[in-house]
Amino acid sequence: MFVLSFLARRLLQGFVIIFLVMFLIFTLLRVVPGDPVRLMAGGMAPEALIEQIATQMGLRDPILVQFGRYAAHVVQGDFGQSFVRPADGAATGGAAFNDASRSERAEVLTLVAQTAPRTFQLALTAILMALLISLPLGVAGGLYPGRWPDRLALYLGSIFVSLPNFWLGIVLILLLSVKLAWLPAIGYQGFAWTILPAFVLAIEMAPFMIRTLTVSVAQVMQEYFIAAGPVRGLSRSRVVLRHGLKNASVPLLNLLGVQFSMLLGGVLVVEYIFDYPGLGLLTINAVLQRDFPLIQGIAIITSAAFVLINIAVDLLATTIDPRLDY
Amino acid sequence: MASVDPALMGKLAMAPDRGRSLTRRVWAEAFRQPEFKIGLVVFLILFLLACFYPELSSIDPLKMNVRGRLLPPLFLGPNWSFTNPLGTDQLGRDMLLRCLVGLRYSFLIGVSTVIVMLLIGCTIGMVAGYKGGWISTILMRLTDAQLSIPMIILAIAILGVSRPTIPAIVLVLGLAGWPTYARVTRSVVMAESRKEFVRGAKVLGASDIRIMALLLAPLVLPPIVFVSVLDIARMMIFESILGFIGLGVQPPTPTFGNLIADGRKYLLNAWWIATMPGIFLCVTLTSVNLMGAALERARNRIFGGLA
Amino acid sequence: MEAPLLGVQGLNVDLALQSGRTRPILRDISFELPAKRTLGLIGASGAGKTVLAKALVNWIEQPLHITGGTIAWRGKDLLGDRQGFGRLRGSKIAYVGGNPAGTLDPTQTVGAQIVEKLLSVQPRTSRREAIEKAVDLLAAVRIPSPSQRFHEYPYQYSGGMMQRALIVDALISDPELLVADNVTQPLDVTVAAQILKLMRELTERFATAVVFVSSSLPVVADIADELLVLHEGRIVERQATRRLVSHPIHAYTQALIGELPTIWQGHGPAERPRGQTTEPLLSVSEVSKTYKVRKRDSFAGYNHVQAVRRANFDIFKGDNFGVVGESGCGKSSLMRLLTRLEPPDTGRIVFDGQDLATCGGSALQKLRRRLQLVLQDPFSSLPPRSPIGAIIEEPLRIHGLGGAKERRRQVRDVMGEVGLDATLIDELPAGLSAGQRQRVNVARAMILEPALLIMDETLSSLDQTEQTKLLNLFERLQAQHGFTYLFISHDLAMVRRVCSRIAVMYLGEIVELAANERLFFDPGHPYTKALLSAVPTLEERRYRPEDCLLEGEPPSPIDLPPGCSFASRCPSAFDRCRSQHPGLTARSSHDLAACFLVEPPRVAARETAGA
């Protein structure tokens, strides 16, 4: 019963969030200067033609009308078609704009479905790597505040957070891929191509995890029940492992939920550097080409993913700590 | 039965120096940590270099020098020279100078962005936290929405079409980043306004604005400002990402982003052009982050884990 | 001769200060405890009694250090064998502290943790045996439906219930010594009385020796065979309990006993005589407040918490009116309504001829000047960043009274009146003691020359000496300024001493309203009687807890049962009480109680009963 009512409430909230995202992105794209039709048709296209296409596409209607039309389609699961990408995959150049080919443009949903699994693989690998790095550092730092594990966590965290992801990507490509030829880097032909970009992302996420863990572990260790455990007759290691770490894991879980958007931002840059054909690369290209339907579609789908991930995180957190009530 | 939290009483009773301002104690506590000192020294050196070296040096960062093209940094290859300690780029421009000028822009943008975020975020968060109700609800949903799409998308989408001038970059990054501040401020204000002294002020008849400005702001803002030091570094990274994609301050003005983007093309035969600005940026940010982390710890110790 | 169960010889404990120096906490502590005996340990806060209790369970941590002496278990030194000491903990030596809510891991069920403990110290027990034993003991400490409660989490337990569970946790391994450190301190009096009774029963049943630590002499005297008095880290007196109470030897013990407030001796302040025509200063009629709290396990459901239910009373000028009740009885909600931090749902609060409930804007602002609140917690009630002078001046600024100089002068005057040194005017409150902080609060409240001062648990965080000083101050200020006081408190002894008229609240309801003398000596409501019976005192008790209080705790203010809300705990409840709700019934012209057993007033001579 609890789970059902929780889900119902959170999903409802989630719809509000998704709707807000949809609305914000939609208006933002249309308020900001830059005419997508001009980009599609190329600089050479006559003004009249552009107006004609724009009117045909409904881009000259009032924004609210456009939004209503779009929202109605989205509700039915129709995210529209890309402005620029043909159904076969590669992006079209703007100069060869040709009205007849409009019908063969790629479905936004198809484009996302093609790229999302690779990004998912990248993100999951990155999170696992980040946990691998930050768990030992953070826990040790939290258990011995002020001592060397804590200092190590602090220094490493400060250095990691100072590494610009794109630069780290370039340097790693140069070193590990070009000079030493240990790992492939550019493009995607298999899991090996995921490792380097995932590592860059892991380094980007790790400092936040380390900090959260250090703080939460240190805080839990101050709790009365940690000190009282040995007095009740439990061994110290049992208290730390079974009770301390369990309590300290909730903030880390919550961080994972919040870090989602940071991960996405990182994915954009990293996929761009590594030419990794995922959602991030798709997004960057969509933005640079002013491919409105694609940007909107990606934004809505990522915010839905954000909502779902956070519901999952909170659900998991309540099973760990039953006091929590979201 | 006694309603006073004994831990709190203990903490307050143990506070060693009576009456000294909390903010000053945070600084003092931070200064005691070696991390803070290391960060401060490195940062000061870089800061002073950025302020004075370009003026004092005889070289113009924009001036090309075809004969001195692609010189490697000190000791790291043939033909290095002391005049160009970090080497030169494909047009013979001095890398050290270009990095220092880049640092100026980066820092300027980082600091102003954080100020914009603080101003917007703290004001809205304060009102939402104190007033609660629908303002708070709207704020929470708005920040949720904003959290769910990476701010870099927003920035790219806007800067991709408008000309990326410094004010535009600051505004875009600031607008994208304020919700976090609003959230933090809101939660702290919510906790603080449940305290008795706020209740007391209400019974005395103090107006809401008075309570927010005179009672809550001096309590809530300093800890948040301490954390914002860490955000300066984050914003500097964002600025460099924008520059790298080509949406930052435009060349020929050197920024870390466009320096690295430039160098990427010469990665194989002149690795330093892309690498040096990165190391330079990383060292700068590490020094800022070390100070920030030390400040945050000091704050946690003094304010007792507020926020 | 056989070695005693526990022997402490010349124990010294020091506190290492940041400056590198050390401060002595315990000095030359020596005592012996034979098996099956109960030793009481009494001392003021800061006397080192908790440190001593912790030393007995090897819980001395940085920056504290044991610098000398021995602790012996059946003649065997423990301090030289810390591992052996560690093994005794939980198995032979058990500890129950004053922080029931924080002792168990909040993320695991109470039952699982009790079983975990038993299995840790007695690995040969099977899990099923352990569970059975735990459930049995939970039943023995009268936790309702124990096999179900076994699977609940700590946050689902109330404070009293948690303390019972911790007693189970301590005694489940059949220890020979139980160290009970301030176990009743966080609990309400009626609950504390139950816990004490339980501890007596159980330690007798299991033949456990007890070291019982408390800062309340009456509580310790109730349970211990023998008492140790700790003063500034040293044992200053040791005597059998009864002898110590009647013939204290050391000056400190004498002072300690001397300053204990008495309840049953002497007279409380009498009500001022008033004519028929006097208008009350504050008149509360039919005031109710219900809070909506979101239901945990539901989509959009709310629970309705009835915090204040149809409160009626009048306060006359110059009165000392008291509102007493245990935690959760609604007295804080009532305070929020009276100070108009929140409006009531229904009813009228007429102050100075105007209804606080409906008035707003500048009229409300005017009323606020005449009605002030002195807050409860001396630490969170002062804004930490403002100098003391500015804090006291603030009300004048808010109401735009006087020029800067004039205000400053007034601040100095008021500080002098409440006994604050004038040199403090530019200091921050950080360095002040609790008593000084409460003086700042009083000064801030009285600078506007209000007619009514509401004291919300103002004295509960202060020690006896400081309380007495402040009460004297209140009296003086009342004489000079003609204040009327409304004391909201859980402390019956304090109320007995200062209030002329007292309202007793239970579950949001005023169950009795009477003059001081009548309330204490002829209570009309069984709850009042129960409350009075549970107050720890050295005096001869007028009411025995055994007769006045059945087990159980107040029901939740959500979903209140029909009928009398006290019926579930009332020893004299009968059928009617469970179906019908007794309203406040007059027992005499002034005194009222909400009970079906109240006899209607007969003759005027009854008025003097008990006086």
Short mmCIF file of N, CA, C and O in Angstrom, two decimals, chain C residues 103-156:
data_model
loop_
_atom_site.label_atom_id
_atom_site.label_comp_id
_atom_site.label_asym_id
_atom_site.label_seq_id
_atom_site.Cartn_x
_atom_site.Cartn_y
_atom_site.Cartn_z
N THR C 103 19.94 5.28 20.88
CA THR C 103 20.80 4.15 21.24
C THR C 103 20.81 3.05 20.20
O THR C 103 21.79 2.35 20.03
N LEU C 104 19.69 2.89 19.50
CA LEU C 104 19.65 1.83 18.50
C LEU C 104 19.79 2.41 17.10
O LEU C 104 19.42 3.55 16.85
N ASP C 105 20.29 1.57 16.20
CA ASP C 105 20.39 1.93 14.78
C ASP C 105 18.99 2.20 14.25
O ASP C 105 18.13 1.32 14.31
N PRO C 106 18.75 3.41 13.72
CA PRO C 106 17.39 3.74 13.28
C PRO C 106 16.93 2.93 12.07
O PRO C 106 15.75 2.93 11.75
N THR C 107 17.85 2.26 11.39
CA THR C 107 17.44 1.61 10.15
C THR C 107 17.15 0.13 10.33
O THR C 107 16.88 -0.56 9.36
N GLN C 108 17.23 -0.36 11.57
CA GLN C 108 16.92 -1.77 11.77
C GLN C 108 15.91 -1.93 12.89
O GLN C 108 15.81 -1.08 13.78
N THR C 109 15.15 -3.03 12.84
CA THR C 109 14.06 -3.16 13.80
C THR C 109 14.60 -3.37 15.22
O THR C 109 15.71 -3.87 15.41
N VAL C 110 13.80 -2.96 16.18
CA VAL C 110 14.21 -3.07 17.57
C VAL C 110 14.48 -4.52 17.93
O VAL C 110 15.52 -4.86 18.51
N GLY C 111 13.56 -5.39 17.53
CA GLY C 111 13.72 -6.80 17.86
C GLY C 111 15.01 -7.37 17.30
O GLY C 111 15.78 -8.03 18.01
N ALA C 112 15.26 -7.08 16.03
CA ALA C 112 16.46 -7.62 15.39
C ALA C 112 17.70 -7.18 16.13
O ALA C 112 18.66 -7.95 16.27
N GLN C 113 17.70 -5.95 16.63
CA GLN C 113 18.91 -5.45 17.29
C GLN C 113 19.08 -6.05 18.68
O GLN C 113 20.19 -6.28 19.13
N ILE C 114 17.95 -6.31 19.36
CA ILE C 114 18.07 -6.96 20.67
C ILE C 114 18.60 -8.39 20.48
O ILE C 114 19.50 -8.83 21.19
N VAL C 115 18.07 -9.06 19.45
CA VAL C 115 18.53 -10.42 19.17
C VAL C 115 20.01 -10.40 18.76
O VAL C 115 20.81 -11.22 19.22
N GLU C 116 20.37 -9.43 17.94
CA GLU C 116 21.77 -9.30 17.52
C GLU C 116 22.69 -9.19 18.73
O GLU C 116 23.74 -9.82 18.80
N LYS C 117 22.25 -8.39 19.68
CA LYS C 117 23.07 -8.20 20.88
C LYS C 117 23.22 -9.50 21.65
O LYS C 117 24.31 -9.90 22.05
N LEU C 118 22.08 -10.19 21.85
CA LEU C 118 22.13 -11.42 22.63
C LEU C 118 23.03 -12.44 21.95
O LEU C 118 23.85 -13.11 22.60
N LEU C 119 22.91 -12.54 20.64
CA LEU C 119 23.73 -13.52 19.92
C LEU C 119 25.20 -13.13 19.95
O LEU C 119 26.08 -14.00 19.91
N SER C 120 25.50 -11.84 20.01
CA SER C 120 26.90 -11.42 20.07
C SER C 120 27.54 -11.80 21.39
O SER C 120 28.69 -12.21 21.42
N VAL C 121 26.80 -11.64 22.49
CA VAL C 121 27.43 -11.90 23.78
C VAL C 121 27.24 -13.35 24.22
O VAL C 121 27.98 -13.85 25.05
N GLN C 122 26.24 -14.02 23.66
CA GLN C 122 26.05 -15.44 23.98
C GLN C 122 25.90 -16.22 22.69
O GLN C 122 24.79 -16.59 22.30
N PRO C 123 27.02 -16.44 21.99
CA PRO C 123 26.95 -17.00 20.64
C PRO C 123 26.31 -18.39 20.62
O PRO C 123 25.88 -18.85 19.57
N ARG C 124 26.24 -19.04 21.78
CA ARG C 124 25.71 -20.39 21.73
C ARG C 124 24.17 -20.43 21.73
O ARG C 124 23.58 -21.47 21.51
N THR C 125 23.56 -19.29 21.98
CA THR C 125 22.10 -19.26 21.93
C THR C 125 21.64 -19.45 20.49
O THR C 125 22.27 -18.95 19.56
N SER C 126 20.57 -20.18 20.29
CA SER C 126 20.04 -20.28 18.93
C SER C 126 19.19 -19.05 18.65
O SER C 126 18.68 -18.40 19.57
N ARG C 127 19.06 -18.74 17.38
CA ARG C 127 18.32 -17.54 17.01
C ARG C 127 16.88 -17.61 17.51
O ARG C 127 16.33 -16.63 17.99
N ARG C 128 16.29 -18.82 17.40
CA ARG C 128 14.89 -18.90 17.81
C ARG C 128 14.74 -18.65 19.31
O ARG C 128 13.85 -17.92 19.74
N GLU C 129 15.66 -19.22 20.09
CA GLU C 129 15.62 -18.97 21.54
C GLU C 129 15.72 -17.47 21.82
O GLU C 129 14.99 -16.93 22.66
N ALA C 130 16.64 -16.85 21.10
CA ALA C 130 16.88 -15.42 21.32
C ALA C 130 15.60 -14.63 21.05
O ALA C 130 15.22 -13.76 21.84
N ILE C 131 14.94 -14.97 19.94
CA ILE C 131 13.72 -14.22 19.59
C ILE C 131 12.66 -14.45 20.66
O ILE C 131 12.02 -13.50 21.14
N GLU C 132 12.52 -15.70 21.10
CA GLU C 132 11.51 -15.99 22.12
C GLU C 132 11.78 -15.21 23.39
O GLU C 132 10.89 -14.60 23.98
N LYS C 133 13.05 -15.21 23.78
CA LYS C 133 13.42 -14.53 25.02
C LYS C 133 13.13 -13.03 24.91
O LYS C 133 12.60 -12.42 25.84
N ALA C 134 13.47 -12.47 23.75
CA ALA C 134 13.26 -11.04 23.56
C ALA C 134 11.77 -10.71 23.63
O ALA C 134 11.36 -9.77 24.34
N VAL C 135 10.95 -11.49 22.96
CA VAL C 135 9.51 -11.21 22.98
C VAL C 135 8.96 -11.36 24.40
O VAL C 135 8.17 -10.53 24.87
N ASP C 136 9.41 -12.40 25.10
CA ASP C 136 8.97 -12.58 26.48
C ASP C 136 9.28 -11.36 27.34
O ASP C 136 8.44 -10.87 28.08
N LEU C 137 10.52 -10.89 27.21
CA LEU C 137 10.93 -9.76 28.04
C LEU C 137 10.19 -8.49 27.64
O LEU C 137 9.85 -7.67 28.49
N LEU C 138 9.96 -8.31 26.33
CA LEU C 138 9.21 -7.13 25.90
C LEU C 138 7.83 -7.15 26.54
O LEU C 138 7.29 -6.12 26.94
N ALA C 139 7.27 -8.35 26.64
CA ALA C 139 5.98 -8.46 27.31
C ALA C 139 6.13 -8.13 28.79
O ALA C 139 5.29 -7.47 29.39
N ALA C 140 7.25 -8.58 29.38
CA ALA C 140 7.45 -8.35 30.81
C ALA C 140 7.58 -6.87 31.14
O ALA C 140 7.20 -6.45 32.23
N VAL C 141 8.10 -6.06 30.21
CA VAL C 141 8.17 -4.62 30.49
C VAL C 141 6.91 -3.91 30.00
O VAL C 141 6.86 -2.70 29.86
N ARG C 142 5.88 -4.70 29.72
CA ARG C 142 4.55 -4.21 29.40
C ARG C 142 4.52 -3.37 28.13
O ARG C 142 3.90 -2.32 28.08
N ILE C 143 5.24 -3.86 27.13
CA ILE C 143 5.09 -3.26 25.81
C ILE C 143 3.91 -3.96 25.15
O ILE C 143 3.89 -5.19 25.08
N PRO C 144 2.90 -3.22 24.75
CA PRO C 144 1.69 -3.84 24.20
C PRO C 144 2.01 -4.59 22.90
O PRO C 144 2.87 -4.17 22.14
N SER C 145 1.30 -5.65 22.66
CA SER C 145 1.52 -6.59 21.54
C SER C 145 3.00 -6.72 21.16
O SER C 145 3.42 -6.28 20.10
N PRO C 146 3.78 -7.36 22.04
CA PRO C 146 5.24 -7.40 21.87
C PRO C 146 5.69 -8.12 20.60
O PRO C 146 6.68 -7.70 20.00
N SER C 147 4.98 -9.17 20.19
CA SER C 147 5.50 -9.89 19.01
C SER C 147 5.36 -9.03 17.76
O SER C 147 6.09 -9.21 16.79
N GLN C 148 4.45 -8.08 17.80
CA GLN C 148 4.32 -7.17 16.66
C GLN C 148 5.33 -6.03 16.78
O GLN C 148 6.01 -5.67 15.84
N ARG C 149 5.43 -5.51 18.01
CA ARG C 149 6.38 -4.42 18.26
C ARG C 149 7.82 -4.84 17.99
O ARG C 149 8.67 -4.02 17.67
N PHE C 150 8.07 -6.13 18.16
CA PHE C 150 9.39 -6.68 17.91
C PHE C 150 9.88 -6.29 16.51
O PHE C 150 11.05 -6.01 16.29
N HIS C 151 8.94 -6.27 15.56
CA HIS C 151 9.33 -5.99 14.17
C HIS C 151 9.23 -4.52 13.80
O HIS C 151 9.28 -4.18 12.64
N GLU C 152 9.07 -3.66 14.78
CA GLU C 152 8.98 -2.23 14.44
C GLU C 152 10.33 -1.55 14.62
O GLU C 152 11.22 -2.06 15.29
N TYR C 153 10.42 -0.38 14.00
CA TYR C 153 11.68 0.38 14.02
C TYR C 153 11.70 1.34 15.20
O TYR C 153 10.66 1.73 15.70
N PRO C 154 12.91 1.74 15.62
CA PRO C 154 13.01 2.63 16.79
C PRO C 154 12.12 3.87 16.70
O PRO C 154 11.55 4.29 17.70
N TYR C 155 12.00 4.46 15.50
CA TYR C 155 11.23 5.71 15.45
C TYR C 155 9.75 5.48 15.70
O TYR C 155 9.01 6.42 15.97
N GLN C 156 9.32 4.22 15.62
CA GLN C 156 7.90 3.95 15.87
C GLN C 156 7.61 3.79 17.36
O GLN C 156 6.46 3.64 17.75
#
